[in-house]
Coordinates of C-alpha atoms in Angstrom, one line a residue:
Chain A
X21 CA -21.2 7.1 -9.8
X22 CA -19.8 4.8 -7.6
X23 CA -17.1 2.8 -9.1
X24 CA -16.3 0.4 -6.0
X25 CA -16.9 -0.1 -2.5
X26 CA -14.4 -2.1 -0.5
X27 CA -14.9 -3.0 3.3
X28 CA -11.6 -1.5 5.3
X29 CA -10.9 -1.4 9.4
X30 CA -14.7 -1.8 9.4
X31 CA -15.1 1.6 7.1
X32 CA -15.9 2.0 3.5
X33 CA -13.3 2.9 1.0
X34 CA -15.2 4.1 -2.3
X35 CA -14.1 5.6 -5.4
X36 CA -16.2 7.6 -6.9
X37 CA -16.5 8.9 -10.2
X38 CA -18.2 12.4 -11.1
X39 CA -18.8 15.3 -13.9
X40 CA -16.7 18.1 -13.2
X41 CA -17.9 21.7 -14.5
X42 CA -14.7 23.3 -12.8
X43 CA -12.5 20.8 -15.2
X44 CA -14.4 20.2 -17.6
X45 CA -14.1 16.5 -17.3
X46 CA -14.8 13.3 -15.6
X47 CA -13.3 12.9 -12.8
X48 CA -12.6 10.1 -9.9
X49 CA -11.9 10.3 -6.3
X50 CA -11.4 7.8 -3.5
X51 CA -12.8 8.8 -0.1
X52 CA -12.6 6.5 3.2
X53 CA -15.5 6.8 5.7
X54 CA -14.8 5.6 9.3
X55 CA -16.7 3.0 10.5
X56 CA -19.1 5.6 12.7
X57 CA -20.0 8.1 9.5
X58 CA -23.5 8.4 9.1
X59 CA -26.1 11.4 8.3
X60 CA -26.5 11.9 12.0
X61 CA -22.9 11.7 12.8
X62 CA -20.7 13.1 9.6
X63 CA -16.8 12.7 9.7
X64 CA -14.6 15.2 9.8
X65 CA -12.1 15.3 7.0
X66 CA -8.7 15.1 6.0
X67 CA -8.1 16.3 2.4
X68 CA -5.1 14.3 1.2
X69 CA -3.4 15.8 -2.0
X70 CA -0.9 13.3 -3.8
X71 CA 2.2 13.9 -5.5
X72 CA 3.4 13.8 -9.4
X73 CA 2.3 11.0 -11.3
X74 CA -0.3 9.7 -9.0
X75 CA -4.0 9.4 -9.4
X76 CA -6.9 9.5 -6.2
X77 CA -5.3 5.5 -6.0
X78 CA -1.6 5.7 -4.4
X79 CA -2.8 7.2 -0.7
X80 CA -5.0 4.9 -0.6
X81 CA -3.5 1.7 -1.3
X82 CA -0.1 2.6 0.1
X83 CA -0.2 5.3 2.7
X84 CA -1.9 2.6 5.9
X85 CA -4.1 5.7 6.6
X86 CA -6.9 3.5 6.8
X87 CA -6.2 1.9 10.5
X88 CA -6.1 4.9 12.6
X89 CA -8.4 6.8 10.4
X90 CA -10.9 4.3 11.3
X91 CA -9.9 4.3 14.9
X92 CA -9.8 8.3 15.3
X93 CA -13.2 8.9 13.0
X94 CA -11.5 10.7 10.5
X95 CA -12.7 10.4 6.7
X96 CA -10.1 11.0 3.6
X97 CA -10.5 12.4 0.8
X98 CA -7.8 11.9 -2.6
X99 CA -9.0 13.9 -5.6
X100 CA -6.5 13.0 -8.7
X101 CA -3.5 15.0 -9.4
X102 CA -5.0 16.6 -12.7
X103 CA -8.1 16.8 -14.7
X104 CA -8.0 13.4 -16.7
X105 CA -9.8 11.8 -20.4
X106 CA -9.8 12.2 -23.9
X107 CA -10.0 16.2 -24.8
X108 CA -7.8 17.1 -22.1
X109 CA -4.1 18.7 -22.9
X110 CA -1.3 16.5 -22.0
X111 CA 2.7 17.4 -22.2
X112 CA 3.2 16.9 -25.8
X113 CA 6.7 15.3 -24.8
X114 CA 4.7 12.5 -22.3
X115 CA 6.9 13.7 -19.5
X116 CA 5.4 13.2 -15.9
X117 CA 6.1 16.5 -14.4
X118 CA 3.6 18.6 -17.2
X119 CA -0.1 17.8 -18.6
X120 CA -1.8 14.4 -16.9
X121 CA -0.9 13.7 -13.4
X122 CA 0.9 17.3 -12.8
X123 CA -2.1 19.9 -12.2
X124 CA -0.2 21.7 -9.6
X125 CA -2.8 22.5 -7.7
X126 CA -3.2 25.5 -9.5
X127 CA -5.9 27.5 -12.1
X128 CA -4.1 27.4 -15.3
X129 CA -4.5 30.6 -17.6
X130 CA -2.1 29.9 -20.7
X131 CA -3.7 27.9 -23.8
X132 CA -4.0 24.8 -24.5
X133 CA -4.0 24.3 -20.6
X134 CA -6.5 27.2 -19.2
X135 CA -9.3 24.5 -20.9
X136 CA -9.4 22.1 -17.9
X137 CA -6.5 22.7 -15.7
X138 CA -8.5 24.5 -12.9
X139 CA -7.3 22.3 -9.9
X140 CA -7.0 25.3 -7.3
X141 CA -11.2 25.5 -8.0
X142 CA -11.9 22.2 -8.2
X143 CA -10.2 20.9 -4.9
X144 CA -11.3 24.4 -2.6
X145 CA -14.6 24.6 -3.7
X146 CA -16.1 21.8 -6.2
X147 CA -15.0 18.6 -5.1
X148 CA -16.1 19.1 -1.0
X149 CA -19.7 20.1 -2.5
X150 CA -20.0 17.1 -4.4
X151 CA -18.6 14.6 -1.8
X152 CA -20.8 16.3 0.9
X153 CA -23.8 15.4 -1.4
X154 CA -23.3 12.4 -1.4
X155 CA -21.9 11.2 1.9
X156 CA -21.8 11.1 5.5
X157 CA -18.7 14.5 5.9
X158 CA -19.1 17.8 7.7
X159 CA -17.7 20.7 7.7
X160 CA -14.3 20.4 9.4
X161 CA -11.5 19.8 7.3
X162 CA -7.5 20.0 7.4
X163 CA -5.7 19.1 4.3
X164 CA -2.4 16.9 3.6
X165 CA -0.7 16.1 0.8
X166 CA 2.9 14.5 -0.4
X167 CA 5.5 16.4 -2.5
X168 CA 3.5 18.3 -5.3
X169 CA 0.5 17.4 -3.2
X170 CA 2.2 19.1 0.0
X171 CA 2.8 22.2 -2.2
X172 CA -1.1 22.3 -2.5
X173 CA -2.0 21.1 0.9
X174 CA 0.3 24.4 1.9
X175 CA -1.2 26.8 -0.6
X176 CA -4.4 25.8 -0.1
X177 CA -4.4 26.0 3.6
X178 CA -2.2 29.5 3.5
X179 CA -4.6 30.9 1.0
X180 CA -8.0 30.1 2.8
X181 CA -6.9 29.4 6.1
X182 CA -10.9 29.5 7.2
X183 CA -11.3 26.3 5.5
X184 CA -9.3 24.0 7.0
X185 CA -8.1 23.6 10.8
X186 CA -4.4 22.5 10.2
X187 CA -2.1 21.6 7.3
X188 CA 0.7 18.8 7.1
X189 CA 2.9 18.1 4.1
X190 CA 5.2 15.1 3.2
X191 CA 8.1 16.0 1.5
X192 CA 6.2 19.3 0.1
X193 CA 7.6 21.3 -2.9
X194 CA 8.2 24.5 -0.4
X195 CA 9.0 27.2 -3.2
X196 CA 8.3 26.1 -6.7
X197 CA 9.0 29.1 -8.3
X198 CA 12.5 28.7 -7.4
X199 CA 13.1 25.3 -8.3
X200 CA 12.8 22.8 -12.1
X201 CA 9.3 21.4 -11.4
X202 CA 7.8 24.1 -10.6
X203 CA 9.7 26.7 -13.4
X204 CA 8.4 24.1 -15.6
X205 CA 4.8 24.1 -14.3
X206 CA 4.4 27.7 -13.3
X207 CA 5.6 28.7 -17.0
X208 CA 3.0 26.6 -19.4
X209 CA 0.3 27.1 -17.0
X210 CA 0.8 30.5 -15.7
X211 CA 2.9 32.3 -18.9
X212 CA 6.3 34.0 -17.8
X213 CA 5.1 36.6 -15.5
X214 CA 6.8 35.5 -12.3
X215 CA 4.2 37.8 -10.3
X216 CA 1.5 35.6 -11.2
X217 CA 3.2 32.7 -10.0
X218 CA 3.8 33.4 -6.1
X219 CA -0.1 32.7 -5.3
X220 CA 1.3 29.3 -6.0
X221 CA 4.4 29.5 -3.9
X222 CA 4.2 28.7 -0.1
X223 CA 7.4 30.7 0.4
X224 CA 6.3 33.6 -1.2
X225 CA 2.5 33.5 0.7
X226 CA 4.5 33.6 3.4
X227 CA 7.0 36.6 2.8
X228 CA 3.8 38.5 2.4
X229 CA 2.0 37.6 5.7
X230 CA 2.3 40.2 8.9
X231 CA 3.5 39.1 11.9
X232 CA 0.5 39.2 13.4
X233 CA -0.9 37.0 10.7
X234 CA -2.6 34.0 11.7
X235 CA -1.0 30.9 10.2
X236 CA -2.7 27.5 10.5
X237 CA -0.7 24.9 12.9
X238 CA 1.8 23.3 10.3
X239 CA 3.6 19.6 10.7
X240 CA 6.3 18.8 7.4
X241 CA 8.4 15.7 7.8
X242 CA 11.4 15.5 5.4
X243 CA 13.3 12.4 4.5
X244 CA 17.0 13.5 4.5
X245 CA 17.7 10.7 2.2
X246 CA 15.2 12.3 -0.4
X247 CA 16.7 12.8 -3.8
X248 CA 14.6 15.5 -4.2
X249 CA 15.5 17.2 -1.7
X250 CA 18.2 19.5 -2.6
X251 CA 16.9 20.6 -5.9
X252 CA 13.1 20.5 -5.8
X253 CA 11.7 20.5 -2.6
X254 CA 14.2 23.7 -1.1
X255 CA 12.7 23.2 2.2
X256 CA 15.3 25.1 3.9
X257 CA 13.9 28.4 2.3
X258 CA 10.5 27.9 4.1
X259 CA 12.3 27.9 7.7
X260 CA 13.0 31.8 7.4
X261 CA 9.8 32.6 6.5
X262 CA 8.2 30.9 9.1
X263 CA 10.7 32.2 11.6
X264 CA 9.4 35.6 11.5
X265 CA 5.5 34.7 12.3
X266 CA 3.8 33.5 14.8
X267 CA 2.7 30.4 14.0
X268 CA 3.2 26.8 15.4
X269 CA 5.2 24.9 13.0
X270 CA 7.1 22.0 13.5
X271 CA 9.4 20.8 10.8
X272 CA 11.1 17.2 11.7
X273 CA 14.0 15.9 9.4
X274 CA 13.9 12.5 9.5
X275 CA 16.8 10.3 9.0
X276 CA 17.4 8.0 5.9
X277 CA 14.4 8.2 5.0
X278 CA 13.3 9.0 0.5
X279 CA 10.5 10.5 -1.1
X280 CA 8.6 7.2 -1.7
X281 CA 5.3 6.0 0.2
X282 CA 7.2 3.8 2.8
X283 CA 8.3 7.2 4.6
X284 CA 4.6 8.5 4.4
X285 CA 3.8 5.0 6.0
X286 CA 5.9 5.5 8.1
X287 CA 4.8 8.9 9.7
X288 CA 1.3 8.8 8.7
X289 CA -0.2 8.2 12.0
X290 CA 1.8 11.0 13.3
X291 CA 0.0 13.3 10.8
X292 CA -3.4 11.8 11.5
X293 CA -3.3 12.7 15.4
X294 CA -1.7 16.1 15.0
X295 CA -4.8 16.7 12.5
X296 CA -7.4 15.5 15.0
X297 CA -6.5 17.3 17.3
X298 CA -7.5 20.4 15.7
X299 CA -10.4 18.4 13.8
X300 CA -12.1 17.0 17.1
X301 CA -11.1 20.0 18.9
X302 CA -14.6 21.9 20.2
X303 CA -14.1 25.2 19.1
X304 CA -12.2 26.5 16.0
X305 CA -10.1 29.5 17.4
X306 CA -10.2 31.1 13.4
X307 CA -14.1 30.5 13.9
Chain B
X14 CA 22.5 -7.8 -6.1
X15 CA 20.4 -4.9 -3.8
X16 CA 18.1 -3.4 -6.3
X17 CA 16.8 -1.2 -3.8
X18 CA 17.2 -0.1 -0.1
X19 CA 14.5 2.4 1.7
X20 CA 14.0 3.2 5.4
X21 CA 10.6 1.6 6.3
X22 CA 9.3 2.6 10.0
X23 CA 13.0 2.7 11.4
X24 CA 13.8 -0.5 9.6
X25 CA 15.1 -1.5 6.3
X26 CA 13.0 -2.6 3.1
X27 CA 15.2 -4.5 0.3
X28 CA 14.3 -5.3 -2.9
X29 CA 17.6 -7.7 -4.2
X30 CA 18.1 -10.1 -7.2
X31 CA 19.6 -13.0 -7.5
X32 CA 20.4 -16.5 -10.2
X33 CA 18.0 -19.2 -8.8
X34 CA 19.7 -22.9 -9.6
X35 CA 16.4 -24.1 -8.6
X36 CA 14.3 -21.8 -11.2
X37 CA 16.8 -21.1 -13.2
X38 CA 16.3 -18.0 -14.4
X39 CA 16.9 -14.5 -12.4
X40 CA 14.8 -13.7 -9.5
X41 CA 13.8 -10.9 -7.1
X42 CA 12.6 -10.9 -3.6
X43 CA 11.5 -8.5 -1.2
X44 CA 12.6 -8.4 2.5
X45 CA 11.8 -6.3 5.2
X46 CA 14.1 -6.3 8.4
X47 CA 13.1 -4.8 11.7
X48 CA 15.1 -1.8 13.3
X49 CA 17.1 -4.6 15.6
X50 CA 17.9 -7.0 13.2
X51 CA 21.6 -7.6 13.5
X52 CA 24.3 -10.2 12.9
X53 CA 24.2 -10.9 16.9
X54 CA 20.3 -10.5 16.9
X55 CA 19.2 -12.1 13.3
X56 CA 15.6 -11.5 13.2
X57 CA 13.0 -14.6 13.0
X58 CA 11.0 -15.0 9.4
X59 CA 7.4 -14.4 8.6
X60 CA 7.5 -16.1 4.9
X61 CA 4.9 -14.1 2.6
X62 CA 3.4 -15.9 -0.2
X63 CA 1.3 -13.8 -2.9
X64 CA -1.5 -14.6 -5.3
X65 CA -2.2 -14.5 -8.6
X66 CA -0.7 -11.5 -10.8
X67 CA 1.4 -10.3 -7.4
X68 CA 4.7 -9.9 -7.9
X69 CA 7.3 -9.4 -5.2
X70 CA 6.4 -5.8 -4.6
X71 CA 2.7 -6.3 -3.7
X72 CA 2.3 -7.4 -0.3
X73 CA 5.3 -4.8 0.7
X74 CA 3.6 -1.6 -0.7
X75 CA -0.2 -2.1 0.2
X76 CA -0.4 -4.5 3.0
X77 CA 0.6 -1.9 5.5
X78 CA 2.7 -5.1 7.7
X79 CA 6.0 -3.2 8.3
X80 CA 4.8 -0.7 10.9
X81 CA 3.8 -4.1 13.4
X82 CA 6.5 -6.2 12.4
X83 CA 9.4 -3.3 13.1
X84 CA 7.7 -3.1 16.4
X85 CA 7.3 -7.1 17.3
X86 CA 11.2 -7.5 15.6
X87 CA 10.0 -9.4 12.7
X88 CA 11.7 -10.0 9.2
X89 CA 9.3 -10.5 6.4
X90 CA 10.2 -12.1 3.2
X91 CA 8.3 -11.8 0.3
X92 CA 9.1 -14.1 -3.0
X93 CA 8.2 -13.4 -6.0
X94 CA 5.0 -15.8 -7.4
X95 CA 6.7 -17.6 -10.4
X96 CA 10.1 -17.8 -12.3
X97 CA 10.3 -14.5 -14.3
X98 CA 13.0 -13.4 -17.6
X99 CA 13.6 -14.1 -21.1
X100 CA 13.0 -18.0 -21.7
X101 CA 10.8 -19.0 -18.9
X102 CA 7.4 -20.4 -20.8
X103 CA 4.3 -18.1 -20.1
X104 CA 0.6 -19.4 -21.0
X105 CA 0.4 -18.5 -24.9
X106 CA -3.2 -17.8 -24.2
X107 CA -1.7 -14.6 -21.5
X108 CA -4.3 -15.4 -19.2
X109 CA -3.4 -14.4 -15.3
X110 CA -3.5 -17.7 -14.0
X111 CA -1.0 -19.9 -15.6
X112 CA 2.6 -18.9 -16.4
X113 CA 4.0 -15.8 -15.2
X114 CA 2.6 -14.5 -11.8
X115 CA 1.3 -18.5 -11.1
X116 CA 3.1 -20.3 -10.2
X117 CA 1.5 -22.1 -7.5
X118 CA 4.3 -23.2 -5.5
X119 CA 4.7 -26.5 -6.8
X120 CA 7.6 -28.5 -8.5
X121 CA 6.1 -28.7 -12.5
X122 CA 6.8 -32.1 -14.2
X123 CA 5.2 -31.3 -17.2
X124 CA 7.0 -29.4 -20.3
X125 CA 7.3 -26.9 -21.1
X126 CA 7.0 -25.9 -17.6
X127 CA 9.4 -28.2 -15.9
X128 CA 12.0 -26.7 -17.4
X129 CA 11.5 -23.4 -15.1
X130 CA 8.4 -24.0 -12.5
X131 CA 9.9 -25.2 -9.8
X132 CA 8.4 -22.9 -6.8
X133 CA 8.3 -25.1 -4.2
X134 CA 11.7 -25.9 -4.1
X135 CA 12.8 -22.7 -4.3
X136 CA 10.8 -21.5 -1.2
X137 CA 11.2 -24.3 0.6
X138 CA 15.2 -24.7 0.9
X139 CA 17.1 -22.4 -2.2
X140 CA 15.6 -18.7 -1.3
X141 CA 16.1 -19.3 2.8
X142 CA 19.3 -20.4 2.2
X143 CA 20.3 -17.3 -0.3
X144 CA 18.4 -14.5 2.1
X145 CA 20.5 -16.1 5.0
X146 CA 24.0 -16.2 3.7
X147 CA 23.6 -12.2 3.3
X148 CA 21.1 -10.9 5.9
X149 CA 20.6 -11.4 9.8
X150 CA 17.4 -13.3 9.7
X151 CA 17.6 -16.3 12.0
X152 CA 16.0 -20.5 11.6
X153 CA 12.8 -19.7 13.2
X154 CA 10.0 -19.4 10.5
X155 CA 6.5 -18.8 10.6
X156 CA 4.2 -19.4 6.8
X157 CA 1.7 -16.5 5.4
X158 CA -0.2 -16.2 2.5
X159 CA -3.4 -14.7 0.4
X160 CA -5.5 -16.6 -2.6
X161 CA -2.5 -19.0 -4.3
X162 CA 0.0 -18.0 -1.7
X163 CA -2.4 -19.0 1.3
X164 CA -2.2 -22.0 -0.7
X165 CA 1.0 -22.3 -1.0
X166 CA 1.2 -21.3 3.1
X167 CA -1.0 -24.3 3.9
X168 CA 0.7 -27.0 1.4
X169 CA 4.3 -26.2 2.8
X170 CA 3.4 -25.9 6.6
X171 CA 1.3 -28.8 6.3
X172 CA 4.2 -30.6 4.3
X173 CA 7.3 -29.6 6.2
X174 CA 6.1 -29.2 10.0
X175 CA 9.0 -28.7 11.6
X176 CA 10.5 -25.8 9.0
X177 CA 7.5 -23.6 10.4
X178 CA 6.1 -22.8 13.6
X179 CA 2.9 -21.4 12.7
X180 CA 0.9 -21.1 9.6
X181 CA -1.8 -18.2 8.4
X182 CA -3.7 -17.6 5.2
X183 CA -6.0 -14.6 4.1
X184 CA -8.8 -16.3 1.2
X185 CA -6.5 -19.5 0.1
X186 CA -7.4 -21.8 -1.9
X187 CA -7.6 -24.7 0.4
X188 CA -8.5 -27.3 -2.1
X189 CA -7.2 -26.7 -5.9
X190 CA -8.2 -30.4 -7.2
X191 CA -11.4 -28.9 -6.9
X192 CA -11.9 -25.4 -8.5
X193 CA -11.3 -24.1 -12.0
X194 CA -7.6 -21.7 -11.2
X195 CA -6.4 -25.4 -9.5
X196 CA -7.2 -27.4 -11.9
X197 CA -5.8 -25.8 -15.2
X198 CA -2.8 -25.4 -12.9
X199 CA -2.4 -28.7 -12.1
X200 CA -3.3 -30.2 -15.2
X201 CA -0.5 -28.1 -17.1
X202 CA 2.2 -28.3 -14.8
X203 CA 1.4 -31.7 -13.5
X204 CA -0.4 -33.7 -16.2
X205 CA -3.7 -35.5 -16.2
X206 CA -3.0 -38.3 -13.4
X207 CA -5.1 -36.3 -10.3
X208 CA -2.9 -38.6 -7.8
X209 CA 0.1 -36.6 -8.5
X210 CA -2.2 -33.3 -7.8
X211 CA -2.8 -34.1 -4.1
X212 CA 0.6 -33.3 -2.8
X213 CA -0.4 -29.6 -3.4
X214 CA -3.8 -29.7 -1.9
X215 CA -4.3 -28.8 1.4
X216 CA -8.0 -30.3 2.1
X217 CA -6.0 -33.7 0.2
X218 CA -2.9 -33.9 2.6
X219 CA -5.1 -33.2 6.0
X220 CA -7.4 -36.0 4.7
X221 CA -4.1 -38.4 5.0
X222 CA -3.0 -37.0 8.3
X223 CA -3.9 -39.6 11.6
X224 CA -5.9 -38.0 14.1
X225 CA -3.0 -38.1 16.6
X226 CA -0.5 -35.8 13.9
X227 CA 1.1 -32.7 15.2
X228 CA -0.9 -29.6 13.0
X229 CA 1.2 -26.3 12.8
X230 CA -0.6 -23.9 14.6
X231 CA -3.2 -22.5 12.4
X232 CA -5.1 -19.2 11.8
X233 CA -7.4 -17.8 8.4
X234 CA -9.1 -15.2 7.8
X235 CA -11.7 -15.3 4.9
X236 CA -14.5 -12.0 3.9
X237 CA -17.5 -13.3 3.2
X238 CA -18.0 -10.8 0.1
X239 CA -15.1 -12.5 -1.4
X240 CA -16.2 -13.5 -5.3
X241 CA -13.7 -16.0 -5.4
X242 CA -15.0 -17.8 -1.8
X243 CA -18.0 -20.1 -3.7
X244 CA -15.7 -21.0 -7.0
X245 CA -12.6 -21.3 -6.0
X246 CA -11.4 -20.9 -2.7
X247 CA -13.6 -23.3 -1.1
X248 CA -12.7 -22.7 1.9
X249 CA -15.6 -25.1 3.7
X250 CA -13.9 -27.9 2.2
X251 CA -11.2 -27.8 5.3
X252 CA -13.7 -27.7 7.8
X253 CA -14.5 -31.6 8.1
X254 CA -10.9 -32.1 8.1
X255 CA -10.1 -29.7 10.7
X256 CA -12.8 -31.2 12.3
X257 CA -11.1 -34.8 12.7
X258 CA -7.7 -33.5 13.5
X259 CA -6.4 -32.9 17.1
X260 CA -5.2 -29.4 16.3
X261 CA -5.7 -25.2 17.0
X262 CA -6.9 -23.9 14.1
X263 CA -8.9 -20.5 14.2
X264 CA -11.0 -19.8 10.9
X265 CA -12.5 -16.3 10.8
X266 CA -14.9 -15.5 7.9
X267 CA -15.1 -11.7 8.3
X268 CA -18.1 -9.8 7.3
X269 CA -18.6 -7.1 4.1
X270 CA -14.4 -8.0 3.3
X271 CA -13.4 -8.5 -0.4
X272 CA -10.3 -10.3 -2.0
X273 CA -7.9 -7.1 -2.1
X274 CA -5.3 -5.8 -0.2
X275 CA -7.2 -4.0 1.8
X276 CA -9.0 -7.0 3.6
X277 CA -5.3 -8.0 4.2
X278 CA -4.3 -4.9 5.7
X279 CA -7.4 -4.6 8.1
X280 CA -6.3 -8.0 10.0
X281 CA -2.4 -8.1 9.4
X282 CA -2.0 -7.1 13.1
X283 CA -3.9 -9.9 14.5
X284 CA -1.4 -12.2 12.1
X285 CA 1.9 -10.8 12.8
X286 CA 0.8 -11.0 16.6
X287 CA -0.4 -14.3 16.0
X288 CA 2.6 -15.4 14.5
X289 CA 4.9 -13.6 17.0
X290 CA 3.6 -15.9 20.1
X291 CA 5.0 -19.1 18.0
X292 CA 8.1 -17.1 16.5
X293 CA 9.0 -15.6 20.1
X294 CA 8.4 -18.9 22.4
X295 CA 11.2 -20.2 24.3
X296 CA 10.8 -23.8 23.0
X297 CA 9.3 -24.8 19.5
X298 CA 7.5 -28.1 20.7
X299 CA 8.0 -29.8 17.6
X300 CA 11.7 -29.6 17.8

């Protein structure tokens, strides 16, 4: 159902509300359509994946994605960063890194949680089926996100590297198994067998690829002014990893600059022309 | 006191407190300075005034404005849209449009409100003369607004010519006497007697201009799926007055936009560049 429709750079910014099987919930997203989309002429698509405590609202009203989206042709699509409504588990202690707004981007397989905490699913396979149903998108798709989000833009695109062209990450939570959030995380919705966790750490999908491996073109900006930086993000412990493959990666540091949406603002453009590049590009090589 | 500092496209967003004589009570604004602002380059002023329910924070986070005006080398400041803190009167009734978040830029007479409501002044001469005395913004000012801060744009540009050199609005109220929020705003802060309204009406002070007055340069945009447009904004109400004056006003009604942020975002660009050519001239003719 279609919650609202508001005119933006000449496109359509809707948010969306849907039955989820994979969550076992309603759910809500917001997708942009450039001002071209239409049946005969679907958008490519940049999945954007938010942070901690967000919902399918922040990108959207705080990111400025909209202007060049419009401009390049790109549509977005922000899912919300956990299942949501009564019925669903929530950190018992309210705190904002467990339960609502902190799926993870992961299938959860520890009670209470395994009941509706199925993010990995819902944003790989669900969620593009039920937008495409509905609206003017095709089948080319990179995928973004911020922080957490960045974690699941990275796993996602690591993981299933057919399904999207090229992967970008703000501020991205490189190795979670390593560092508080994702201890936290990984532990209630994964149990204490660390084995299980590394199909949800970028780092560790990594240490296991070949040399040979293809690895989807990669763009991370870092705020070195991020107060996250040095305890939960670890970004330094991706740069090894990456070393040994063959894979184009750029990773910019970028001065004084925090983990808040004014330094996603700021580079966001950035991000949307290194992704339609690959989006608008005739022929996928992984194809 | 700097609440808050973050890098914003290479330049710097504040958030900073402060005791306001003219409100008395504590208040917050929000000001962004360019990359080159310095003591030997202050940085000329777009003014932002916010509607109903905004707070300083608003126009800052969803407007998407900083990325232009770091590149055009404009300071924005944004004030918040009523006295705030323990003792200032609020509507008992809580509703959004009287009392905190509305204060309409006007000097209340009326108690309890006189005591605190005293917006006009404050934007007018107290807040330029606290953001000065600490940051390098310079005497050349340019007037912005949306809803009750594009009527607060138009009733101080219109009032005080030569403190501005251009004024723009997104959806203001251009005639308040006239539609229900103006109304119960006037007729708590200012009392029954409708004489004492006009001084805050722009449709009202353009009707007392001569034909041969200087008019601030002046441009507004307005959607025409705006709910508010038939009730309340009124914005064909200026038209005939307009009309009669000698001046360059451009009013653009803008097709399929709504009241949010995200009509303001999609034509930001054409304000800031509108405002730049007055900000950025050689010679202010009015001086």
């Amino acid at each position: 159902m279609i919650i609202s429709e508001t005119t933006s750079f000449g496109g359509r910014y809707l948010r969306v509300s849907h039955a989820s099987s994979t969550l076992n919930c309603e759910m809500t997203y917001g997708l942009f359509l450039p001002p071209e989309a239409s049946e005969d002429n679907p958008a490519p698509v940049l999945y954007w994946l938010s942070g901690l405590t967000c919902t399918d609202e922040n990108f959207m009203q705080k990111a400025g994605a909209h202007r060049l989206a419009a401009e390049l042709g790109i549509a977005i699509l922000a899912p919300d960063t956990s299942p949501r409504g009564e019925g669903v588990p929530d950190d018992p202690d309210g705190s904002y890194d467990l339960g609502l707004g902190a799926g993870f981007y992961l299938n959860a397989t520890k009670p209470p949680w395994s009941s509706h905490y199925h993010m990995f699913d819902y944003v790989l396979d669900e969620l593009p089926a039920v937008v495409k149903a509905q609206f003017p998108i095709s089948d080319v798709w990179s995928i973004a996100g911020h922080s957490m989000g960045g974690h699941g833009a990275l796993v996602l695109g690591l993981r299933h590297p057919y399904r999207f062209r090229s992967i970008s990450a703000f501020a991205p939570i490189v190795n979670p198994s390593a560092c508080p959030w994702g201890h936290k995380a990984f532990q209630n919705y994964l149990g204490d067998d660390e084995a299980r966790w590394h199909d949800y750490d970028a780092c560790h999908l990594l240490s296991h690829l070949m040399e040979e491996d293809e690895v989807l073109p990669l763009l991370i900006d870092q705020g070195d002014a991020d107060q996250f930086l040095e305890q939960q993000l670890l970004l330094p412990n991706l740069d090894p990893q990456l070393d040994r493959l063959q894979c184009s990666a750029e990773i910019r540091i970028q001065p004084g600059y925090d983990h808040s949406y004014y330094f996603i603002a700021s580079f966001i453009d950035d991000h949307l022309r290194f992704h339609a590049d690959y989006l608008f590009a005739q022929n996928n090589g992984a194809e």
